[in-house]
PDB file of C-alpha atoms in Angstrom:
ATOM      1  CA  MET A   1      -0.112  -0.062   0.085  1.00 70.00           C
ATOM      2  CA  ARG A   2       1.121   3.422  -0.846  1.00 74.00           C
ATOM      3  CA  SER A   3       0.042   6.594   0.869  1.00 73.00           C
ATOM      4  CA  PRO A   4      -0.417   9.959  -1.034  1.00 74.00           C
ATOM      5  CA  ASP A   5       3.210  11.120   0.514  1.00 83.00           C
ATOM      6  CA  GLY A   6       4.653   8.264  -1.208  1.00 83.00           C
ATOM      7  CA  ASN A   7       5.281   6.023   1.860  1.00 78.00           C
ATOM      8  CA  GLU A   8       4.839   2.261   1.396  1.00 78.00           C
ATOM      9  CA  TYR A   9       3.540  -0.074   3.659  1.00 73.00           C
ATOM     10  CA  PRO A  10       4.073  -3.776   3.069  1.00 77.00           C
ATOM     11  CA  MET A  11       0.882  -5.738   3.427  1.00 82.00           C
ATOM     12  CA  HIS A  12      -0.672  -9.012   2.154  1.00 87.00           C
ATOM     13  CA  GLY A  13      -4.081 -10.373   2.529  1.00 91.00           C
ATOM     14  CA  THR A  14      -6.350 -13.373   1.869  1.00 94.00           C
ATOM     15  CA  PHE A  15      -9.950 -13.782   0.618  1.00 95.00           C
ATOM     16  CA  THR A  16     -11.676 -15.802   3.124  1.00 96.00           C
ATOM     17  CA  GLU A  17     -15.289 -15.567   1.765  1.00 96.00           C
ATOM     18  CA  ILE A  18     -16.494 -14.908  -1.793  1.00 96.00           C
ATOM     19  CA  PHE A  19     -20.271 -14.771  -2.301  1.00 95.00           C
ATOM     20  CA  GLU A  20     -20.643 -13.540  -6.019  1.00 93.00           C
ATOM     21  CA  PRO A  21     -21.993 -11.068  -6.569  1.00 90.00           C
ATOM     22  CA  GLU A  22     -22.862  -9.681  -2.866  1.00 94.00           C
ATOM     23  CA  ARG A  23     -20.095 -10.198  -0.597  1.00 96.00           C
ATOM     24  CA  LEU A  24     -16.473 -10.293  -0.263  1.00 95.00           C
ATOM     25  CA  VAL A  25     -14.399 -10.969   2.938  1.00 97.00           C
ATOM     26  CA  PHE A  26     -10.787 -10.721   3.211  1.00 95.00           C
ATOM     27  CA  VAL A  27      -8.174 -10.511   5.911  1.00 95.00           C
ATOM     28  CA  VAL A  28      -5.255  -8.074   5.604  1.00 90.00           C
ATOM     29  CA  THR A  29      -1.921  -8.470   7.703  1.00 89.00           C
ATOM     30  CA  VAL A  30       0.208  -5.011   7.808  1.00 85.00           C
ATOM     31  CA  GLY A  31       3.733  -5.357   8.792  1.00 80.00           C
ATOM     32  CA  ASP A  32       7.281  -5.723   7.352  1.00 68.00           C
ATOM     33  CA  ASP A  33       9.513  -6.959   9.749  1.00 68.00           C
ATOM     34  CA  GLY A  34       7.906 -10.470  10.401  1.00 71.00           C
ATOM     35  CA  THR A  35       5.896  -9.251  13.069  1.00 76.00           C
ATOM     36  CA  PRO A  36       2.567  -7.816  12.063  1.00 81.00           C
ATOM     37  CA  ARG A  37       1.514  -4.496  13.125  1.00 84.00           C
ATOM     38  CA  PHE A  38      -1.994  -5.128  12.938  1.00 89.00           C
ATOM     39  CA  GLU A  39      -4.626  -7.731  10.942  1.00 90.00           C
ATOM     40  CA  ILE A  40      -8.042  -6.532   9.909  1.00 92.00           C
ATOM     41  CA  GLN A  41     -10.907  -8.286   8.429  1.00 95.00           C
ATOM     42  CA  ASN A  42     -12.775  -6.649   5.832  1.00 94.00           C
ATOM     43  CA  THR A  43     -16.278  -7.582   4.406  1.00 96.00           C
ATOM     44  CA  VAL A  44     -17.395  -5.629   1.306  1.00 94.00           C
ATOM     45  CA  THR A  45     -21.046  -6.058   0.732  1.00 95.00           C
ATOM     46  CA  PHE A  46     -22.652  -4.881  -2.771  1.00 93.00           C
ATOM     47  CA  LEU A  47     -26.350  -3.865  -2.977  1.00 93.00           C
ATOM     48  CA  GLU A  48     -27.845  -3.361  -6.366  1.00 90.00           C
ATOM     49  CA  HIS A  49     -29.936  -0.380  -6.911  1.00 88.00           C
ATOM     50  CA  GLY A  50     -31.863  -0.883 -10.287  1.00 83.00           C
ATOM     51  CA  GLN A  51     -29.627  -1.786 -13.323  1.00 81.00           C
ATOM     52  CA  SER A  52     -26.887   1.024 -13.171  1.00 79.00           C
ATOM     53  CA  GLN A  53     -26.138   1.677  -9.499  1.00 84.00           C
ATOM     54  CA  THR A  54     -24.620  -0.384  -6.715  1.00 85.00           C
ATOM     55  CA  GLU A  55     -24.272   0.579  -2.986  1.00 89.00           C
ATOM     56  CA  LEU A  56     -21.130  -0.580  -1.367  1.00 89.00           C
ATOM     57  CA  THR A  57     -20.707  -1.012   2.247  1.00 92.00           C
ATOM     58  CA  LEU A  58     -17.464  -1.720   4.038  1.00 92.00           C
ATOM     59  CA  GLU A  59     -17.120  -3.068   7.694  1.00 93.00           C
ATOM     60  CA  ILE A  60     -13.678  -3.264   9.122  1.00 92.00           C
ATOM     61  CA  LEU A  61     -13.042  -5.512  12.244  1.00 93.00           C
ATOM     62  CA  VAL A  62      -9.670  -5.152  13.999  1.00 90.00           C
ATOM     63  CA  LEU A  63      -8.498  -8.678  14.663  1.00 92.00           C
ATOM     64  CA  SER A  64      -5.022  -7.876  16.172  1.00 89.00           C
ATOM     65  CA  ALA A  65      -2.954  -4.614  16.612  1.00 88.00           C
ATOM     66  CA  ASN A  66      -0.010  -3.441  18.478  1.00 87.00           C
ATOM     67  CA  VAL A  67       0.213  -0.052  19.994  1.00 84.00           C
ATOM     68  CA  ALA A  68       2.224   1.257  16.924  1.00 78.00           C
ATOM     69  CA  ALA A  69      -0.618   0.506  14.774  1.00 82.00           C
ATOM     70  CA  ARG A  70      -3.086   3.223  16.293  1.00 82.00           C
ATOM     71  CA  ARG A  71      -2.152   5.855  13.843  1.00 78.00           C
ATOM     72  CA  SER A  72      -2.670   3.697  10.893  1.00 77.00           C
ATOM     73  CA  LEU A  73      -6.010   2.213  12.181  1.00 83.00           C
ATOM     74  CA  ALA A  74      -7.132   6.027  12.959  1.00 81.00           C
ATOM     75  CA  GLY A  75      -6.448   6.720   9.355  1.00 80.00           C
ATOM     76  CA  ALA A  76      -8.492   3.700   7.866  1.00 82.00           C
ATOM     77  CA  ARG A  77     -11.605   5.448   6.905  1.00 85.00           C
ATOM     78  CA  ILE A  78      -9.595   8.328   5.147  1.00 84.00           C
ATOM     79  CA  GLY A  79      -7.472   5.735   3.216  1.00 81.00           C
ATOM     80  CA  TRP A  80     -10.497   3.589   2.156  1.00 84.00           C
ATOM     81  CA  ASN A  81     -12.293   6.782   1.014  1.00 87.00           C
ATOM     82  CA  GLN A  82      -9.288   7.847  -1.134  1.00 85.00           C
ATOM     83  CA  SER A  83      -9.241   4.196  -2.597  1.00 84.00           C
ATOM     84  CA  LEU A  84     -12.688   4.089  -3.288  1.00 87.00           C
ATOM     85  CA  ASP A  85     -12.775   7.599  -4.983  1.00 89.00           C
ATOM     86  CA  ARG A  86      -9.849   6.512  -7.294  1.00 86.00           C
ATOM     87  CA  LEU A  87     -11.883   3.379  -8.152  1.00 84.00           C
ATOM     88  CA  ALA A  88     -14.920   5.434  -8.931  1.00 84.00           C
ATOM     89  CA  MET A  89     -12.687   7.829 -11.189  1.00 88.00           C
ATOM     90  CA  LEU A  90     -11.336   4.727 -13.078  1.00 88.00           C
ATOM     91  CA  PHE A  91     -14.839   3.395 -13.732  1.00 80.00           C
ATOM     92  CA  GLU A  92     -16.004   6.929 -14.902  1.00 82.00           C
ATOM     93  CA  SER A  93     -13.086   7.074 -17.305  1.00 85.00           C
ATOM     94  CA  LYS A  94     -13.572   3.621 -18.583  1.00 78.00           C
ATOM     95  CA  SER A  95     -17.271   4.252 -19.240  1.00 73.00           C
ATOM     96  CA  GLY A  96     -16.998   7.620 -20.567  1.00 69.00           C
ATOM     97  CA  ARG A  97     -19.184   9.285 -17.851  1.00 60.00           C
ATOM     98  CA  ASN A  98     -18.433  12.473 -16.060  1.00 53.00           C
ATOM     99  CA  GLN A  99     -20.220  13.098 -13.093  1.00 47.00           C
TER     100      GLN A  99
END
């Protein structure tokens, strides 16, 4: 993961549930020295609204975290919002839509 200021944060994840097309569950572990700073479970649900809109809901559950992870976890909402905004821009550019 790369932050807007260019810092990189090594991480890896595993999908634990895939219920197409309504839900994804994946666990992400963040840490670069062999000792995880934190581990979170992300549950993403998709709710279709008509044929052209989908509501995305994200639930984050902290499974484990050390003291140093507090700052990173406090920024999770901002980080996810930035990632989802970039994803929306990608979809808009691919579909030719501008909102």
